[in-house]
Tab-separated table of C-alpha atoms in Angstrom:
chain	number	residue	atom	x	y	z
I	1	MET	CA	29.788	-152.813	129.435
I	2	HIS	CA	29.865	-149.047	129.123
I	3	LEU	CA	29.706	-147.385	125.692
I	4	ALA	CA	32.632	-145.054	126.139
I	5	TYR	CA	35.398	-147.979	126.005
I	6	PRO	CA	34.720	-148.993	122.529
I	7	ALA	CA	33.882	-145.259	121.300
I	8	VAL	CA	37.617	-143.981	122.768
I	9	LEU	CA	39.302	-147.351	121.085
I	10	SER	CA	37.486	-146.305	118.007
I	11	ALA	CA	38.484	-142.905	118.066
I	12	PHE	CA	42.127	-143.627	119.158
I	13	LEU	CA	42.453	-146.458	116.096
I	14	PHE	CA	40.721	-143.759	113.734
I	15	CYS	CA	43.095	-141.075	114.901
I	16	THR	CA	45.963	-143.195	114.140
I	17	GLY	CA	45.000	-144.404	110.644
I	18	LEU	CA	44.364	-140.400	109.254
I	19	TYR	CA	47.817	-139.856	110.802
I	20	GLY	CA	48.785	-142.807	108.835
I	21	VAL	CA	47.139	-141.316	105.387
I	22	LEU	CA	48.453	-137.997	106.109
I	23	ALA	CA	52.017	-138.609	107.264
I	24	ARG	CA	53.211	-141.921	105.238
I	25	ARG	CA	54.534	-141.694	101.590
I	26	ASN	CA	54.371	-145.370	100.668
I	27	ALA	CA	51.130	-146.412	98.831
I	28	ILE	CA	50.999	-149.557	100.602
I	29	LEU	CA	51.084	-148.185	104.090
I	30	VAL	CA	48.467	-145.512	102.952
I	31	LEU	CA	45.908	-148.372	102.186
I	32	MET	CA	46.869	-149.815	105.470
I	33	SER	CA	45.591	-146.832	107.169
I	34	VAL	CA	42.781	-146.816	105.298
I	35	GLU	CA	41.658	-150.104	106.296
I	36	LEU	CA	42.489	-149.094	109.966
I	37	MET	CA	40.224	-146.138	109.758
I	38	LEU	CA	37.410	-148.372	108.180
I	39	ASN	CA	37.768	-150.891	111.074
I	40	ALA	CA	37.362	-147.809	113.679
I	41	VAL	CA	34.186	-147.003	111.873
I	42	ASN	CA	33.251	-150.691	111.993
I	43	LEU	CA	33.868	-151.036	116.063
I	44	ASN	CA	31.601	-147.990	116.539
I	45	LEU	CA	28.668	-149.278	114.416
I	46	VAL	CA	28.767	-152.588	116.525
I	47	ALA	CA	29.088	-150.893	119.770
I	48	PHE	CA	26.428	-148.614	118.807
I	49	ASP	CA	23.978	-151.466	117.639
I	50	VAL	CA	24.779	-153.474	120.794
I	51	TRP	CA	24.113	-150.433	123.115
I	52	LEU	CA	20.844	-149.452	121.251
I	53	SER	CA	19.566	-152.728	121.098
I	54	ARG	CA	19.311	-153.066	124.897
I	55	ALA	CA	17.053	-149.997	124.779
I	56	ALA	CA	14.846	-151.358	121.826
I	57	GLU	CA	12.343	-153.939	122.189
I	58	GLU	CA	12.779	-155.228	118.437
I	59	THR	CA	16.607	-155.863	117.803
I	60	LEU	CA	17.146	-155.631	114.014
I	61	HIS	CA	20.995	-155.229	114.268
I	62	SER	CA	21.228	-152.891	111.590
I	63	GLY	CA	24.692	-151.841	112.801
I	64	GLN	CA	26.240	-155.268	112.334
I	65	ALA	CA	24.422	-155.557	109.089
I	66	LEU	CA	26.201	-152.418	107.778
I	67	THR	CA	29.272	-153.719	109.385
I	68	LEU	CA	29.258	-156.589	106.801
I	69	PHE	CA	28.950	-154.084	103.787
I	70	THR	CA	31.652	-152.125	104.751
I	71	ILE	CA	34.041	-155.004	105.293
I	72	ALA	CA	33.112	-156.408	101.935
I	73	ILE	CA	33.594	-152.782	100.223
I	74	ALA	CA	37.126	-152.612	102.294
I	75	ALA	CA	38.142	-156.141	100.962
I	76	ALA	CA	37.085	-154.784	97.310
I	77	GLU	CA	39.041	-151.632	97.970
I	78	ILE	CA	42.064	-153.203	99.120
I	79	GLY	CA	42.176	-155.762	96.195
I	80	ILE	CA	41.703	-152.983	93.431
I	81	GLY	CA	44.166	-150.869	95.548
I	82	LEU	CA	46.823	-153.493	95.572
I	83	ALA	CA	46.612	-154.173	91.961
I	84	ILE	CA	46.847	-150.646	90.957
I	85	VAL	CA	50.057	-150.234	93.306
I	86	LEU	CA	51.499	-153.168	92.062
I	87	ALA	CA	51.027	-152.019	88.376
I	88	VAL	CA	52.656	-148.605	89.179
I	89	HIS	CA	55.518	-150.194	91.227
I	90	ARG	CA	56.324	-152.674	88.006
I	91	ASN	CA	56.302	-149.604	85.456
I	92	ARG	CA	57.895	-147.021	87.560
I	93	GLY	CA	59.884	-148.902	90.366
I	94	THR	CA	58.934	-147.151	93.544
I	95	SER	CA	55.542	-146.896	95.369
I	96	ASP	CA	56.304	-143.368	96.884
I	97	ILE	CA	53.400	-141.133	96.673
I	98	ASP	CA	55.456	-138.247	96.046
I	99	LYS	CA	57.296	-139.325	93.154
I	100	LEU	CA	54.524	-140.412	91.238
I	101	ARG	CA	52.478	-138.402	88.477
I	102	ASP	CA	50.024	-139.357	86.237
I	103	THR	CA	51.332	-141.325	83.457
I	104	ALA	CA	49.127	-139.852	80.805
I	105	GLU	CA	50.721	-136.293	81.252
I	106	GLY	CA	53.586	-137.419	79.446
I	107	HIS	CA	56.263	-136.562	82.180
I	108	GLU	CA	59.291	-138.822	82.822
I	109	PRO	CA	60.221	-139.835	86.477
I	110	ASP	CA	63.066	-137.401	86.885
I	111	GLY	CA	60.856	-134.401	86.296
I	112	SER	CA	61.793	-133.391	82.647
I	113	ASP	CA	58.876	-133.068	80.306
I	114	THR	CA	59.237	-134.862	76.748
I	115	ASP	CA	56.669	-132.848	75.004
I	116	THR	CA	58.272	-129.612	75.359
I	117	PRO	CA	61.458	-128.846	73.213
I	118	ALA	CA	64.716	-128.411	74.755
I	119	THR	CA	65.427	-125.063	73.292
I	120	GLY	CA	63.603	-121.990	74.414
I	121	THR	CA	63.128	-119.520	77.388
I	122	ALA	CA	60.652	-119.872	80.096
I	123	ALA	CA	58.404	-117.408	78.792
I	124	GLU	CA	57.982	-119.196	75.443
I	125	LYS	CA	57.169	-122.550	77.442
I	126	ALA	CA	54.601	-120.538	79.651
I	127	GLU	CA	52.914	-119.205	76.410
I	128	ALA	CA	52.768	-122.467	75.196
I	129	THR	CA	50.907	-123.834	78.363
I	130	ALA	CA	48.566	-121.233	78.809
């Protein structure tokens, strides 16, 4: 088998995952797209390991070993990522990335700030934040 087939498939999977990360606004779909990108990297690692082992006398299979580490890291990443997304969804009621802000800033979900007083001009607010 030629190296071009898995390399093209891997490039297609990586580009699909990259599009999913950049275009999606749901946090779970972004995590799935990251997993798709990691699987494309794993496919490349295994394909190049098999291709290089044919040329080498001693086969170390370092690409396959590195793939196992990548799979373990991806499993940990998806577990922690889903836990964070579920915690944010319980608190905020949405998993839309555009609507989420850092909870330590003190912002309400509708965009109004609770720390600044309701009266005052925009110039006073700008001076207070500077």
